[in-house]
Short mmCIF file of C-alpha atoms in Angstrom, two decimals:
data_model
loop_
_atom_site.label_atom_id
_atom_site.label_comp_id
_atom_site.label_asym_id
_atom_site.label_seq_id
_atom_site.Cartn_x
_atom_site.Cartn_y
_atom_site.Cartn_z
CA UNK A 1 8.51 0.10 -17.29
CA UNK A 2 8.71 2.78 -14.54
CA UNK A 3 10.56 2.76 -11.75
CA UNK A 4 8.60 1.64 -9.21
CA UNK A 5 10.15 4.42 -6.09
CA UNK A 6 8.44 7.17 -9.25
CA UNK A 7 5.19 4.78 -9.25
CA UNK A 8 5.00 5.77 -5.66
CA UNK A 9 5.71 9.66 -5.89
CA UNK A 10 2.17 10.46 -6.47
CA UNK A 11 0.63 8.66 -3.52
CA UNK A 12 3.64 9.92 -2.02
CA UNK A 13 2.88 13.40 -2.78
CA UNK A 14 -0.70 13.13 -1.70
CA UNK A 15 -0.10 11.84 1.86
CA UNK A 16 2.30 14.82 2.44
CA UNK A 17 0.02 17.07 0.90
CA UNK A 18 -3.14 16.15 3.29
CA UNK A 19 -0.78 15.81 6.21
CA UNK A 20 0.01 19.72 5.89
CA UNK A 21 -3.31 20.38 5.54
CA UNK A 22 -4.32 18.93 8.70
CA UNK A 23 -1.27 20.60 10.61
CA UNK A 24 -2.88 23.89 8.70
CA UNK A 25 -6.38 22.70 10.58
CA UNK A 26 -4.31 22.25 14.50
CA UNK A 27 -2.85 25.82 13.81
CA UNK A 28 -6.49 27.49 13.00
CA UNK A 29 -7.51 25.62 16.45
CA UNK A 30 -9.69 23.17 15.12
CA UNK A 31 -10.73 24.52 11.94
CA UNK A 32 -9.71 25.11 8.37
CA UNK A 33 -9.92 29.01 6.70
CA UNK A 34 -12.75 30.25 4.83
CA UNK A 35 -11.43 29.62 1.76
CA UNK A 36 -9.83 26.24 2.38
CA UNK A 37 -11.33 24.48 -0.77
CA UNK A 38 -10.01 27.40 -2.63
CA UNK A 39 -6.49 26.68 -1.32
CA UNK A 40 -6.41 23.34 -1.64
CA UNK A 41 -7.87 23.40 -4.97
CA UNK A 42 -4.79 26.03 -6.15
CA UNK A 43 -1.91 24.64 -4.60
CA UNK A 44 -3.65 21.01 -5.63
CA UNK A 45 -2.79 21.95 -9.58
CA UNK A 46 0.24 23.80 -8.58
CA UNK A 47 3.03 22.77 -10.32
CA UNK A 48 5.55 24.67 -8.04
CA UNK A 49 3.80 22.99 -4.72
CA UNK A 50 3.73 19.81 -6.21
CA UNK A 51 7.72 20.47 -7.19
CA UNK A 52 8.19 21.67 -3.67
CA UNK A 53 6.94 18.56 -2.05
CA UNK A 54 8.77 16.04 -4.18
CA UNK A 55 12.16 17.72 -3.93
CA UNK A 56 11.64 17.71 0.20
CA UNK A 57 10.67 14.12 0.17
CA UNK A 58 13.83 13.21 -2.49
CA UNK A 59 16.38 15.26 0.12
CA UNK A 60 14.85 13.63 3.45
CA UNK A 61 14.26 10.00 1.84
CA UNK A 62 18.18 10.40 0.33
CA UNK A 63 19.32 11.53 3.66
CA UNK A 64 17.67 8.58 5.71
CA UNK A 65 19.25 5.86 2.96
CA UNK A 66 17.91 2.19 2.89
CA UNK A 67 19.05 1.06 6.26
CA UNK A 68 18.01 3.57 8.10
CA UNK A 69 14.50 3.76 6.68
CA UNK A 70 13.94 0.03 7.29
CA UNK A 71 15.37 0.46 10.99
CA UNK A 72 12.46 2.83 11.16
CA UNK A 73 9.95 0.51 9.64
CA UNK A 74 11.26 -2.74 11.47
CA UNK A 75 12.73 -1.05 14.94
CA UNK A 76 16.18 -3.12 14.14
CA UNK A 77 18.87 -1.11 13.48
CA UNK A 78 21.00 -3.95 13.30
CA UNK A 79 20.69 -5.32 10.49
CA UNK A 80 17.39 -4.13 9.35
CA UNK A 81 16.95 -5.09 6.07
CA UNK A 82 14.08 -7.84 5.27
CA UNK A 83 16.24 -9.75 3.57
CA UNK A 84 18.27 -10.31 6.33
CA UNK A 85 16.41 -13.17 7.76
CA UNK A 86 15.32 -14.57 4.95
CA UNK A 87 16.19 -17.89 5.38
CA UNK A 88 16.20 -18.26 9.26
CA UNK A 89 12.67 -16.24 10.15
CA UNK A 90 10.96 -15.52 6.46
CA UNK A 91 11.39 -18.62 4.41
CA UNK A 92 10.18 -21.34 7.47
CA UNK A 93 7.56 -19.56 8.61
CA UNK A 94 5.42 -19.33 5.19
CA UNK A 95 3.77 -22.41 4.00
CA UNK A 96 4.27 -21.43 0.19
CA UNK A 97 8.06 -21.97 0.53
CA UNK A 98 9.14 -25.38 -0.40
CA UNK A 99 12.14 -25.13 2.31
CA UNK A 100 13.43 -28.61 0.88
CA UNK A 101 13.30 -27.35 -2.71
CA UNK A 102 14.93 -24.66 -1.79
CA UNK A 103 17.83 -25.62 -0.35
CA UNK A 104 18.26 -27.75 -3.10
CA UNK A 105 18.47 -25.00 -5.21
CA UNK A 106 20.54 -23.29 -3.27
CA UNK A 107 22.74 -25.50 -1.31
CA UNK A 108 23.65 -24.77 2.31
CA UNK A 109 21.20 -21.44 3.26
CA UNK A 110 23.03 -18.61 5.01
CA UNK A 111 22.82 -17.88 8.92
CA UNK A 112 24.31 -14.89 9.13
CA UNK A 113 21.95 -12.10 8.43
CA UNK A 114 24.12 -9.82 5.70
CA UNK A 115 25.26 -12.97 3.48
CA UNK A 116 21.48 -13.86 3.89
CA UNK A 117 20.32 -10.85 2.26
CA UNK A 118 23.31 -11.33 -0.17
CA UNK A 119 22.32 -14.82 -1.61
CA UNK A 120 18.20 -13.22 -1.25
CA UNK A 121 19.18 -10.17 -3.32
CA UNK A 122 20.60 -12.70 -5.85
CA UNK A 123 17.35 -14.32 -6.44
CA UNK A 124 16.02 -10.90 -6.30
CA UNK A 125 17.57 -9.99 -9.62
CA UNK A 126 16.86 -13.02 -11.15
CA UNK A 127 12.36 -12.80 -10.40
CA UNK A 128 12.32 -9.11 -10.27
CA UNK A 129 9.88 -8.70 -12.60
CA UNK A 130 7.75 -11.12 -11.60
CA UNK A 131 4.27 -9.66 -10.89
CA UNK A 132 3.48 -10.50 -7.20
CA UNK A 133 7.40 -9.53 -6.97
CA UNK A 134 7.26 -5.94 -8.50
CA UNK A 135 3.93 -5.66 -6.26
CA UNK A 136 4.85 -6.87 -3.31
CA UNK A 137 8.31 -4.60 -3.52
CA UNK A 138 6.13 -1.40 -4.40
CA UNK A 139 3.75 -1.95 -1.83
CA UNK A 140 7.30 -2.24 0.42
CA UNK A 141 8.57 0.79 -0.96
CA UNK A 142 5.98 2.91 -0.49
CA UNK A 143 4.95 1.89 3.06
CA UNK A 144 8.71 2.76 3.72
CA UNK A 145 8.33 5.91 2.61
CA UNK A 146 5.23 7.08 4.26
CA UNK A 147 6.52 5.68 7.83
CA UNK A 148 9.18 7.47 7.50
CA UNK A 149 7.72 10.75 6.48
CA UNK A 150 4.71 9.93 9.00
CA UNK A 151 7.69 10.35 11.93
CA UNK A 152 9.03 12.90 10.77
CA UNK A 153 5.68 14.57 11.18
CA UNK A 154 5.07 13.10 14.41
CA UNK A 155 7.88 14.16 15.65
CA UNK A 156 7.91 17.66 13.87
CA UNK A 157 3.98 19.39 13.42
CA UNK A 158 3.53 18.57 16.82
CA UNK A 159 6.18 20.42 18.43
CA UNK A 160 5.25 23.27 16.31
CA UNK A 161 2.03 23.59 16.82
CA UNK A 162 2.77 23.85 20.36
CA UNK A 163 5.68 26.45 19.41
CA UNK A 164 3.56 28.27 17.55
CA UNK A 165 1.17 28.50 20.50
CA UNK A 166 -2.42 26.83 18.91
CA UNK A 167 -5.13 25.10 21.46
CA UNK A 168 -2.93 22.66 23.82
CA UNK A 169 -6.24 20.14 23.61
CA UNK A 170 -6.15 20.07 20.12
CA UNK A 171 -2.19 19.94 19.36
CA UNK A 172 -2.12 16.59 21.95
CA UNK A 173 -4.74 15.14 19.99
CA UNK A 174 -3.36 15.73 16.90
CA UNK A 175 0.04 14.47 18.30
CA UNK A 176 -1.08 10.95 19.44
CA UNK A 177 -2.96 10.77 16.24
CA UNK A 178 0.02 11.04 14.20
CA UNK A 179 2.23 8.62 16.85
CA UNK A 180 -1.26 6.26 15.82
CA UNK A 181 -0.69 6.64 12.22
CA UNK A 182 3.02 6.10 11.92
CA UNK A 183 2.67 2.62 14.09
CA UNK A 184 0.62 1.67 12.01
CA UNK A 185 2.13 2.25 8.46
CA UNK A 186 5.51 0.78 10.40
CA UNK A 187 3.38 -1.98 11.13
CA UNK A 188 1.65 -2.57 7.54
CA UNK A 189 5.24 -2.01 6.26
CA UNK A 190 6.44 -4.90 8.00
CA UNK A 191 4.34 -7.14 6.32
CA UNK A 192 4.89 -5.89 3.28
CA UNK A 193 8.22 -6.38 3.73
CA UNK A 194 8.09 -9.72 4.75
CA UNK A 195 5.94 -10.14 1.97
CA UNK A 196 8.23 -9.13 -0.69
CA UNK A 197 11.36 -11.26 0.66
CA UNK A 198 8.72 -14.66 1.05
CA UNK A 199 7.28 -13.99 -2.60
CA UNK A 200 10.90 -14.20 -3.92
CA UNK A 201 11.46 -17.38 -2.12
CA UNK A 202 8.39 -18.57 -3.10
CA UNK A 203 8.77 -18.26 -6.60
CA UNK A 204 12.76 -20.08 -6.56
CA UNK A 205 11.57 -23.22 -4.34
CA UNK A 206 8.92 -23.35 -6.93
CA UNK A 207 11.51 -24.83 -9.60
CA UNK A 208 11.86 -28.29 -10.00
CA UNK A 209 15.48 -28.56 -11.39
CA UNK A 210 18.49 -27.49 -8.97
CA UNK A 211 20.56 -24.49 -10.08
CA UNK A 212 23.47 -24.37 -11.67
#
């Protein structure tokens, strides 16, 4: 079964890919080259651009690390790891999660937000491969990714198409579209963060017989 961060490459690869190609659209001042379907069509079935891309995005996503692309998803950087209010925010607020089963399970739930997401991760490992599990967590993964590669380019095309000197209009425009974008992936990611951590809780309250 593949991993499901190398699931994600592909759409991964994709999103940077048309995200330089509009930049390539704010530096011609509003429009592409003549031969733009001819470029996009090469580098497209290039395997040296699509190696490119994928070795930036494995440096910059290894450099962030898990906490700091959550932070960046959820705007905590104190603790920002879903699972770290699993059982005070996540788990009462969804109606799926039998919170009385589940403390039965359990036994006493965690308050404190890092032995929350230790006792979570635990049931983690044990419905991983459960199916609204694995979907939830790559839908997680790769909204992640793309928030945090959609600030980067907020924060990065912008200032050089300015640097670089293209129409003023058009490089604001294409600045607040990006800022648009990111919020919303950050946004979407949150859910499907939430998501991922409720679906695990689900599935354990679900048992009749208390753990062992």
């Amino acid at each position: 079964m593949a991993h499901l961060k190398q699931q994600n490459r592909k759409q991964i690869i994709i999103y940077a890919a048309a995200n330089f190609l509009a930049f390539s659209w704010v530096l011609g001042g509003g429009a592409f080259p003549q031969d733009w379907e001819g470029r996009i069509g090469a580098a497209s079935t290039s395997a040296v651009v699509t190696g490119l891309i994928t070795l930036v995005q494995l440096i910059y996503s290894g450099i962030l690390g898990d906490k700091l692309k959550s932070a960046i998803v959820f705007w905590r950087f104190t603790n920002p790891l879903p699972g770290c209010r699993a059982f005070t925010e996540i788990a009462p607020s969804d109606p799926r999660i039998d919170y009385v089963r589940l403390k039965a399970r359990i036994g006493d739930l965690p308050i404190e937000p890092e032995e929350q997401n230790r006792v979570w991760y635990r049931l983690y490992r044990q419905h991983e491969n459960q199916t609204s599990v694995r979907d939830a967590h790559g839908n997680y993964l790769l909204a992640r990714e793309l928030a945090c590669l959609s600030l980067a380019f907020a924060l990065i095309f912008p200032v050089l198409a300015f640097v670089l000197g293209t129409n003023v209009t058009i490089a604001m425009l294409y600045a607040g579209v990006m800022l648009a974008v990111y919020l919303l992936i950050a946004y979407s990611g949150c859910n499907y963060g939430r998501r991922f951590v409720a679906n695990v809780l689900a599935i354990e309250g679900a048992i009749s017989e208390p753990a062992k």
